[in-house]
Coordinates of C-alpha atoms in Angstrom, one line a residue:
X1 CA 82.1 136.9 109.0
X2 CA 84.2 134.6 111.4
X3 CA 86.8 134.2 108.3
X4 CA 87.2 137.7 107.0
X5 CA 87.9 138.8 111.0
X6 CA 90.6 136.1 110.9
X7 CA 92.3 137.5 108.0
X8 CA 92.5 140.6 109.8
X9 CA 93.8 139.0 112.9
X10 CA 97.5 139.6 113.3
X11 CA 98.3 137.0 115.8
X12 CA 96.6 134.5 112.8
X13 CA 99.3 135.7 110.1
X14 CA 101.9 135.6 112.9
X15 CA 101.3 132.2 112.9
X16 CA 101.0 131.3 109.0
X17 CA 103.7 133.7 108.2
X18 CA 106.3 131.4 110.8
X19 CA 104.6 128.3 109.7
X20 CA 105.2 128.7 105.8
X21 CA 109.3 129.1 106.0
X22 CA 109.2 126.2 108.2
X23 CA 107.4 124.1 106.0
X24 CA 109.7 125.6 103.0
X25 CA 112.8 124.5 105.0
X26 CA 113.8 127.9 106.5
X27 CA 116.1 128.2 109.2
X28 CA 114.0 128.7 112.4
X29 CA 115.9 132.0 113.7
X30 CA 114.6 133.0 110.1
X31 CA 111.0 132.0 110.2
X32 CA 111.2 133.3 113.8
X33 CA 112.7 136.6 112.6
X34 CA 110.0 137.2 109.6
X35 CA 107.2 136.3 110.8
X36 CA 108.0 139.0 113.5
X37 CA 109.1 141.6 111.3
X38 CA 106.1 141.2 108.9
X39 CA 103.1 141.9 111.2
X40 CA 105.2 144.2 112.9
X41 CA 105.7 146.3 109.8
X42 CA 101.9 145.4 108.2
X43 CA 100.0 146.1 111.8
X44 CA 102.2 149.2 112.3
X45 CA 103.0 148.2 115.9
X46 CA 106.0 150.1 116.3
X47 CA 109.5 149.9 114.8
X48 CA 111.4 152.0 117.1
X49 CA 110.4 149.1 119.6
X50 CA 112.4 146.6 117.6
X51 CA 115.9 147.5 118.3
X52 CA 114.9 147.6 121.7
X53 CA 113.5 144.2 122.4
X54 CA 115.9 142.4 120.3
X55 CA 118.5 143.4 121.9
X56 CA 116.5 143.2 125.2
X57 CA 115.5 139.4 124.3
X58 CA 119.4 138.7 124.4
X59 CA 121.0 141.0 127.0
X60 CA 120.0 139.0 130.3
X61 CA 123.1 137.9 132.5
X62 CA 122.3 134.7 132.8
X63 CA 121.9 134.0 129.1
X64 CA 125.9 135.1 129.4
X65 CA 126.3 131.7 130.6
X66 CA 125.5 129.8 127.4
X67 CA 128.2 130.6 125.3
X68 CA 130.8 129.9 128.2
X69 CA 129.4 126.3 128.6
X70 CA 129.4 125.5 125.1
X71 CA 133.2 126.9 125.3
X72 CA 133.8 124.7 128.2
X73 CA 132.2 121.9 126.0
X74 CA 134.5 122.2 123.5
X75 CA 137.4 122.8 125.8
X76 CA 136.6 119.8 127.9
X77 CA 136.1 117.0 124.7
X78 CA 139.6 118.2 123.6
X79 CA 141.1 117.8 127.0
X80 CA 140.6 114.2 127.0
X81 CA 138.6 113.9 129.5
X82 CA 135.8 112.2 127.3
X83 CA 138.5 109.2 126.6
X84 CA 139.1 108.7 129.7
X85 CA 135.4 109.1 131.5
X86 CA 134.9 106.2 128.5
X87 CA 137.6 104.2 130.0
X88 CA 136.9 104.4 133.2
X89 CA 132.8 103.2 132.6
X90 CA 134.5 100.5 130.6
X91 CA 136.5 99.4 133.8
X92 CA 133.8 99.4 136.1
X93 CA 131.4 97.0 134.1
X94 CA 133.8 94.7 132.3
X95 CA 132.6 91.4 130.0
X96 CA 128.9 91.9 132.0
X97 CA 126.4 91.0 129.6
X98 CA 124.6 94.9 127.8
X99 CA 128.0 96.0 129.9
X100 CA 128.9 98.4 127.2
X101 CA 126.0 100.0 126.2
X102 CA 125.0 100.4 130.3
X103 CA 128.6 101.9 130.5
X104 CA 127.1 104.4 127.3
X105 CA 124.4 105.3 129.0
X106 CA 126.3 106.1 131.9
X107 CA 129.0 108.1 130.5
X108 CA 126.6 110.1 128.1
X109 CA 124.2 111.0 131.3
X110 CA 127.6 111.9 133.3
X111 CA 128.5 114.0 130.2
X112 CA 125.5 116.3 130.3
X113 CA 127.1 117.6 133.9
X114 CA 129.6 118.9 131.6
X115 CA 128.2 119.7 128.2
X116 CA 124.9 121.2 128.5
X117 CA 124.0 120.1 125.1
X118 CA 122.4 117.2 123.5
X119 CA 124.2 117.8 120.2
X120 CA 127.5 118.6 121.1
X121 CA 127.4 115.4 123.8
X122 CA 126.6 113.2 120.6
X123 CA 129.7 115.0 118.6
X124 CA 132.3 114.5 121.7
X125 CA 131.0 111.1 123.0
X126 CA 130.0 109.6 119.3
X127 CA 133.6 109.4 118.0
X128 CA 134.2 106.9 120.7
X129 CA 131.8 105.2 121.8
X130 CA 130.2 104.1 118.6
X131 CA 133.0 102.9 116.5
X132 CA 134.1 100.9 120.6
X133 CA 130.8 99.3 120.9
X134 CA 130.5 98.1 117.3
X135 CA 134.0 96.4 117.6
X136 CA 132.5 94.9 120.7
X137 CA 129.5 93.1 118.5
X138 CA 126.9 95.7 119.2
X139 CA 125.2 96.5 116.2
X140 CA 126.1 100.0 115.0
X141 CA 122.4 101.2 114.6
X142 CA 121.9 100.6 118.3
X143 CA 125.2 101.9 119.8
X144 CA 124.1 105.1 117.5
X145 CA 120.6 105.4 118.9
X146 CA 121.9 104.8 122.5
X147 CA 124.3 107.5 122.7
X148 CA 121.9 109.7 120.4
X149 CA 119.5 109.0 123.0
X150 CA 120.7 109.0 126.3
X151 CA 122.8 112.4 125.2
X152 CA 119.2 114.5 125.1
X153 CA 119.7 114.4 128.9
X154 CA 122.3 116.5 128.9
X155 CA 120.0 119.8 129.1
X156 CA 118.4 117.9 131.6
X157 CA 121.4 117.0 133.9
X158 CA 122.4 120.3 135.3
X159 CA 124.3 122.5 134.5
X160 CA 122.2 122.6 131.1
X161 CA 121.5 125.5 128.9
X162 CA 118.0 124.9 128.7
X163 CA 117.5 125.4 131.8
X164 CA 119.5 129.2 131.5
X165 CA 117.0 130.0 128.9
X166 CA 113.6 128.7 130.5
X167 CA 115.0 130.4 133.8
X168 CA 115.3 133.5 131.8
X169 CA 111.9 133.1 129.8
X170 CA 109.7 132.1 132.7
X171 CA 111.5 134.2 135.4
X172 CA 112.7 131.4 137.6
X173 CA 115.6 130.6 139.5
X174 CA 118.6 129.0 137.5
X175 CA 120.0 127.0 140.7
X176 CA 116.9 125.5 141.8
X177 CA 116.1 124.1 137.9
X178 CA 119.8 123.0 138.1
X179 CA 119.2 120.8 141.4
X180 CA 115.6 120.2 140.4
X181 CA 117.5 118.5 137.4
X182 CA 118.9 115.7 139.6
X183 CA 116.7 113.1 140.3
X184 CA 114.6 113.3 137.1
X185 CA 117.6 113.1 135.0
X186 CA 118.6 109.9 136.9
X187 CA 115.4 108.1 136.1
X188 CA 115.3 109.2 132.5
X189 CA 118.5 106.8 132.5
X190 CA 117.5 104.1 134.2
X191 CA 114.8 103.7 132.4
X192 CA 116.9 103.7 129.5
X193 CA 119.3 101.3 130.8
X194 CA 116.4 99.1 131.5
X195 CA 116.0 99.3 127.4
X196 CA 119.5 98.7 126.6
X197 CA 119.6 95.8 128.8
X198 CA 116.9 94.5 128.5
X199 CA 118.2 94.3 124.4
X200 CA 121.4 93.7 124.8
X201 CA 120.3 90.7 126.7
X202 CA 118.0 89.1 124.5
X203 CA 120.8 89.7 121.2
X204 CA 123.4 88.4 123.3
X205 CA 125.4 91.4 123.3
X206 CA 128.3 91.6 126.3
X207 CA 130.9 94.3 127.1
X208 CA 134.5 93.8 127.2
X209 CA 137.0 94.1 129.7
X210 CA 139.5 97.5 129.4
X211 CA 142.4 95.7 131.3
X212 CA 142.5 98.2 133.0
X213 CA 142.6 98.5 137.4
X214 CA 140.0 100.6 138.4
X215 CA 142.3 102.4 140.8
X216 CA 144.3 103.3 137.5
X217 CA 141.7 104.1 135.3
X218 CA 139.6 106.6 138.3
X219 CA 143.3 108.0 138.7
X220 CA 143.2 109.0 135.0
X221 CA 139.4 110.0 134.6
X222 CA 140.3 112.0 138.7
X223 CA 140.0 115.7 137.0
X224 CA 137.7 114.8 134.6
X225 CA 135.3 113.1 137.4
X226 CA 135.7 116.6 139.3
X227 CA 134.3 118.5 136.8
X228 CA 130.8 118.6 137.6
X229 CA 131.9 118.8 141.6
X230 CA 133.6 122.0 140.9
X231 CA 130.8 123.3 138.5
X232 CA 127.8 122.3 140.8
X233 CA 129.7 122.3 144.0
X234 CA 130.5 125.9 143.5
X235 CA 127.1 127.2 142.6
X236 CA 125.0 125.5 145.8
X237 CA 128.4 126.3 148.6
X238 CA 127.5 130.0 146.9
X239 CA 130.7 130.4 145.5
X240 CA 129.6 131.7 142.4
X241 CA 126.5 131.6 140.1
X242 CA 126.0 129.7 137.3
X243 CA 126.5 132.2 135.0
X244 CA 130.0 132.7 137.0
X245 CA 130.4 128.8 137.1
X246 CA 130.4 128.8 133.0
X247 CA 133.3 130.9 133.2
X248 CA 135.0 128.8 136.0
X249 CA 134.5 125.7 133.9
X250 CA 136.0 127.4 130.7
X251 CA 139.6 127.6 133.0
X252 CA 139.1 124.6 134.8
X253 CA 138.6 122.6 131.5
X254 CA 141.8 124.9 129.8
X255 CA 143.7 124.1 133.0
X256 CA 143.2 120.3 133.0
X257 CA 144.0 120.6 128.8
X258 CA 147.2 123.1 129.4
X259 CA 148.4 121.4 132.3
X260 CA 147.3 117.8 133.2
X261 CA 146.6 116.0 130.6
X262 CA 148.7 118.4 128.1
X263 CA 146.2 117.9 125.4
X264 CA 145.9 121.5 124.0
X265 CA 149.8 122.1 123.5
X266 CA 149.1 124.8 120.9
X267 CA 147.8 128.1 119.7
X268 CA 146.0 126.3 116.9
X269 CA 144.4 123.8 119.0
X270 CA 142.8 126.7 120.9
X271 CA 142.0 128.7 117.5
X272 CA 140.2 125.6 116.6
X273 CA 138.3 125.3 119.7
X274 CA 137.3 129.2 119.8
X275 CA 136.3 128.9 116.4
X276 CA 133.8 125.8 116.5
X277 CA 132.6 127.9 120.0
X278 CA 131.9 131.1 118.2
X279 CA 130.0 128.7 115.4
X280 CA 128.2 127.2 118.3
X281 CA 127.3 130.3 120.0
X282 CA 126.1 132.2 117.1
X283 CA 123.7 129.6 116.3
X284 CA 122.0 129.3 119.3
X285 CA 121.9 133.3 120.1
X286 CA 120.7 134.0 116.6
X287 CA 118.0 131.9 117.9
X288 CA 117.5 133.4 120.9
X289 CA 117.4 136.8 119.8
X290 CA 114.9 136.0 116.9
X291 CA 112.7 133.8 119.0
X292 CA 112.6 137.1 121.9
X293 CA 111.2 139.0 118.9
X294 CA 108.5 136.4 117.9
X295 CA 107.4 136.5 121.8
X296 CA 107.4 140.0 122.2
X297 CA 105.4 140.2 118.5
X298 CA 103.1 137.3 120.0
X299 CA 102.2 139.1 123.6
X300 CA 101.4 142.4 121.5
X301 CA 98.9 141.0 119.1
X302 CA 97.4 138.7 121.8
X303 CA 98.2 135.7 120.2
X304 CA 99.5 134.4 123.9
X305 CA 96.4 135.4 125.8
X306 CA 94.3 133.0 123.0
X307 CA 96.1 129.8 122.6
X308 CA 96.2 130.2 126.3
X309 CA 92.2 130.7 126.3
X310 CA 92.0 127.8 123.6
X311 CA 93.6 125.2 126.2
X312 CA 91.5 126.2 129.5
X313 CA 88.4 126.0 127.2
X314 CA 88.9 122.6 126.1
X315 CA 88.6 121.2 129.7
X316 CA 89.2 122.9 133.5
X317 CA 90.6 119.2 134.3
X318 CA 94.5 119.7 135.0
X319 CA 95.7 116.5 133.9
X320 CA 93.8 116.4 130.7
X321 CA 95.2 119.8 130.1
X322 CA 98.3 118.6 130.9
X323 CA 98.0 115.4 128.6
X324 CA 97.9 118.3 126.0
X325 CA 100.5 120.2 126.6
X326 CA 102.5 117.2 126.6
X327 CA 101.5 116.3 123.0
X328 CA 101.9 119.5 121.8
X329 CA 105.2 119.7 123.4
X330 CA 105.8 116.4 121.8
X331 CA 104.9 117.4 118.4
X332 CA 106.9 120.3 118.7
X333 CA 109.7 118.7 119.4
X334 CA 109.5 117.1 116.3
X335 CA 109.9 120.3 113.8
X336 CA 111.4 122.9 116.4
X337 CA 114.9 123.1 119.0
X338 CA 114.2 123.2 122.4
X339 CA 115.1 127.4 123.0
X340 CA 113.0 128.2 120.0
X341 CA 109.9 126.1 121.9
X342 CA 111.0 127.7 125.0
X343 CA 110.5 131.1 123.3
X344 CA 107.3 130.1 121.1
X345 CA 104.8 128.2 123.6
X346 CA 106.0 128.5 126.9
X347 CA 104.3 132.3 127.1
X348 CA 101.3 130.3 125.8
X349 CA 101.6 128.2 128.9
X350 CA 102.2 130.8 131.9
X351 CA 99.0 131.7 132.5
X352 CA 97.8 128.0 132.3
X353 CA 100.5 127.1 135.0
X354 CA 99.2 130.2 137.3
X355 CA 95.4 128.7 136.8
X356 CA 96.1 125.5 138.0
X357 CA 99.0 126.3 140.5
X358 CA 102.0 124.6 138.9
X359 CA 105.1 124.8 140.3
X360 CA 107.3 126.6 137.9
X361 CA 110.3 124.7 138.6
X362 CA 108.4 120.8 138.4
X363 CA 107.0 122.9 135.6
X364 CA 110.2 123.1 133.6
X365 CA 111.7 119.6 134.7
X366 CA 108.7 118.0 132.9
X367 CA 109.0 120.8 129.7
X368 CA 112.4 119.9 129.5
X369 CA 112.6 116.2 129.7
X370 CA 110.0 116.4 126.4
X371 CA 112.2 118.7 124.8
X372 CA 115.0 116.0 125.5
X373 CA 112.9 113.0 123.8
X374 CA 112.1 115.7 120.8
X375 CA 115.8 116.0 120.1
X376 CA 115.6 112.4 119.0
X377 CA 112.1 112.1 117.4
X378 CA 112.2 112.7 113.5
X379 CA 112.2 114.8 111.5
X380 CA 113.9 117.6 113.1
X381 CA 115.8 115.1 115.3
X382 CA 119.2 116.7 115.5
X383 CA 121.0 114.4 118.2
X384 CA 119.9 111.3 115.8
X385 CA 121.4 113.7 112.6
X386 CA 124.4 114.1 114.7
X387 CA 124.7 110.6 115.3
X388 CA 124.2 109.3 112.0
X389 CA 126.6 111.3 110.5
X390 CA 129.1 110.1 113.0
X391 CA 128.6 106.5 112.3
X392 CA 127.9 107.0 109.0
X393 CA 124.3 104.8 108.6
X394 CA 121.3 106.1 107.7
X395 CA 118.5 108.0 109.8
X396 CA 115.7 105.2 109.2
X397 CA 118.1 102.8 110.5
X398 CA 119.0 104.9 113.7
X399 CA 115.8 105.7 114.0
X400 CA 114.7 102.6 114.3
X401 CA 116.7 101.5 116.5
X402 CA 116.1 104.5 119.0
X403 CA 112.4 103.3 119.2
X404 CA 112.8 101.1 122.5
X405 CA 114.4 104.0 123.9
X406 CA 112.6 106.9 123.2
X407 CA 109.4 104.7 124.6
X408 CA 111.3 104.3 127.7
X409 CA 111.8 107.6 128.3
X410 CA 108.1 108.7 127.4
X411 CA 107.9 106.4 130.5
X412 CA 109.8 108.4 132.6
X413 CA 108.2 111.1 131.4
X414 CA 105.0 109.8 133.1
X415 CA 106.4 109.2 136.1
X416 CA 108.2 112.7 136.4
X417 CA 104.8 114.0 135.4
X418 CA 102.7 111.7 138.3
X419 CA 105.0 112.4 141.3
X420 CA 106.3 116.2 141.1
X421 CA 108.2 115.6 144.3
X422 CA 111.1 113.8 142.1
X423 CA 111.4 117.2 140.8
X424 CA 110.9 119.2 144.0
X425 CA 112.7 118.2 147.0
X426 CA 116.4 118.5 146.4
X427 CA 116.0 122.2 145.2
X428 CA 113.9 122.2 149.0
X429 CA 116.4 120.9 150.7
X430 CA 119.5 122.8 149.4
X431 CA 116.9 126.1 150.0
X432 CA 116.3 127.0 146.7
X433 CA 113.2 127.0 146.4

C-alpha cells in the first residue's frame, strides 16, 4: 500500500526524475529544468504558472549583481592586477621556508574580494601561480591543489555571488552576509596555511625572493589593493548597494585596465572580455532560473514540508541535526554547484532553521563555507577540474594532493559551526543586523 501511494507521490518522481539525468551526465540546469516541467505537466499543476515563476525565479535586483561581478572578474584578471597582487605577496614573504605557497594562499583568499567565484579565481590566479611555484621546487600537484583550494573561498570572502543568491533564496540581507563573510573567511585560510606550511616544511619547500622593494612592488599592486576598499567600502559608508557596487567595480576595474596599467588598449581585448562574461553569466542564470523552477515545483507538491519533516523526526537535538545537514551538504557538494544547492535544499532547511532559532546569516556563513570545500571534493569538483586543466596533471593526482587541505578546512568548518559569534559580530557592529 505504502509503495503504490509513493508511485503516486509527485514530490517522489520530482526527485527520481532530477536524479536519473544527473546520474546520466545531464547538465544540472537540465535535470533541474525536467524534472520540473514533468510533474508539472503529469500532475496538471498549472502551466500558465510557468512563465510566471521562471521569470520570477530570475528577475530579483539583487541577482542583477552577478553578472556584473563576473564582468568585473574578467575585467580585473585582464587588467593586471592579478600579476601584480602575485608580486607583491611574493615580496612580502621572500626565501621563508612554505613562503610561496603561504603567499598562494594569501593572494587567492585576497582574490575572492574581487572575483566572487571559486572557478574563475582558479582560471585568473592558476596561469601564474602554478607554473611560479613549480619553478620554485614545489611540486606541481600541490601548487595545483593549493590554489584550487584556497580559491573556493572566494564566495566566501565578500563580495561573493553566493552570497547574492542565498540572500535572494532565504530573504536575507546581502550586506550583512557580505560582512558576516569576514572573519570566517579568514580562518578558512589560516587553517589552510597551517596545511601548506606545515607541508612545505616537512618536503623542504622554500619561496624565492622577487627582488623586488616592497615600497615598489605595493606601488604597482596600489589600485589593485584598492579594489576591495572601493567595493566593500562603498556598500557599508552607504554609498551604494552591492548590486550598485558590481557595477562600480565593472568601471573601476575598466578604469585601472584603460588608464593605469593600460592593459586593455583595444576593442578586441574588450570583445574578448564581454564575450567569456556573457559565457559566464549564461551559465550561472540558466541555473538559476531552472533551479527557481525546481523550488517552486518542490513547495507545490510538498516535497519541502517532508524532507523537512524527515530531519526533525530523526532527532529534536540541534546539533545532531545539524551534524546532518552538514553531511548532506557535504555530499552534495560533491555532485551539485553551490546556486543549484542553494535552490534544491535550502527550502528544505528554512523551517528547520525557524525550529531551532538559527540565525539566518551564521546560517549561511556555515552553508557556504561547505559549499566552498564541495567545489573541491570529487567528482563534481570544478575548481580542482579547473586546476588540472591549467597545469595540465591529472585529477587523482590533484586530488590527492588537496587532501591535507580540504581536512583543514572541514576544521574550520567546525569551528565556524561551534562559535556562531565568528560569524555574527562584525555584521552587529557595522548595524547590519
Amino acid at each position: 500500500m505504502e509503495t503504490t501511494s509513493l508511485l503516486h507521490d509527485p514530490a517522489f518522481w520530482l526527485l527520481v526524475l532530477f536524479a536519473i539525468p544527473l546520474i546520466l551526465r545531464v547538465p544540472i540546469a537540465l535535470a533541474l529544468g525536467f524534472s520540473a516541467l514533468v510533474v508539472v505537466w503529469q500532475w496538471d499543476l498549472g502551466f500558465s504558472m510557468l512563465s510566471y515563476n521562471f521569470f520570477a525565479g530570475v528577475a530579483k535586483f539583487p541577482l542583477l549583481a552577478i553578472p556584473f561581478f563576473i564582468l568585473a572578474g574578467y575585467i580585473m584578471e585582464r587588467s593586471g592586477i592579478a600579476a601584480r597582487i602575485v608580486a607583491l605577496m611574493e615580496t612580502l614573504v621572500g626565501s621563508m621556508t612554505g613562503g610561496l605557497a603561504l603567499a598562494t594562499v594569501a593572494v587567492a583568499t585576497f582574490w575572492g574580494a574581487v572575483s566572487g567565484s571559486g572557478p574563475a579565481t582558479v582560471a585568473a590566479l592558476g596561469l601564474i601561480l602554478i607554473p611560479g611555484m613549480a619553478r620554485a621546487g614545489y611540486d606541481k600537484a600541490f601548487a595545483a591543489a593549493t590554489v584550487s583550494v584556497t580559491s573556493g573561498l572566494a564566495i566566501v570572502i565578500p563580495p561573493s555571488i553566493a552570497f547574492i543568491v542565498y540572500g535572494s533564496v532565504a530573504d536575507v540581507s546581502v550586506p550583512a552576509l557580505f560582512a558576516a563573510g569576514f572573519v570566517p573567511g579568514i580562518v578558512v585560510a589560516l587553517f589552510i596555511m597551517a596545511a601548506v606550511l606545515t607541508i612545505s616544511r616537512k618536503r623542504g619547500y622554500r619561496g624565492h625572493a622577487s627582488g623586488k622593494a616592497v615600497g615598489t612592488a605595493l606601488k604597482e599592486a596600489f589600485w589593485g589593493v584598492m579594489t576591495p576598499v572601493v567595493i566593500l567600502g562603498g556598500i557599508y559608508g552607504g554609498v551604494f548597494t552591492p548590486t550598485e557596487a558590481a557595477a562600480v567595480a565593472v568601471f573601476y576595474g575598466l578604469f585601472v585596465g584603460v588608464f593605469i596599467y593600460r592593459t586593455i588598449n583595444s576593442l578586441s581585448i574588450l570583445i574578448e572580455i564581454f564575450a567569456a562574461s556573457i559565457r559566464a553569466t549564461a551559465v550561472v542564470m540558466l541555473v538559476v532560473t531552472c533551479a527557481g523552477l525546481f523550488s517552486w515545483v518542490a513547495s507545490t507538491v510538498g516535497l519541502v514540508e517532508k524532507g523537512s519533516a524527515v530531519l526533525l523526526a530523526v532527532s529534536d537535538n540541534q546539533w545532531v541535526v545539524l551534524l546532518m545537514i552538514n553531511i548532506i551538504l557535504l555530499l552534495a557538494g560533491m555532485l551539485l554547484d553551490a546556486i543549484s544547492i542553494y535552490y534544491v535544499f535550502l527550502p528544505f532547511m528554512l523551517p528547520i532553521m525557524a525550529h531551532f532559532n538559527w540565525d539566518p546569516v551564521w546560517f549561511g556563513i556555515m552553508m557556504t563555507v561547505n559549499l566552498a570545500v564541495g567545489q573541491v571534493t570529487p567528482p563534481v569538483a570544478v575548481n580542482l577540474y579547473v586546476g588540472a586543466n591549467i597545469s595540465g596533471i591529472s585529477m587523482e593526482r590533484i586530488s590527492r594532493a588537496a587532501l591535507p587541505l580540504i581536512f583543514a578546512s572541514l576544521l574550520a568548518l567546525v569551528v565556524i559551526i561551534i562559535f556562531p559569534d565568528l560569524s555574527t559580530f562584525v555584521p552587529r557592529m557595522l548595524g547590519q543586523m
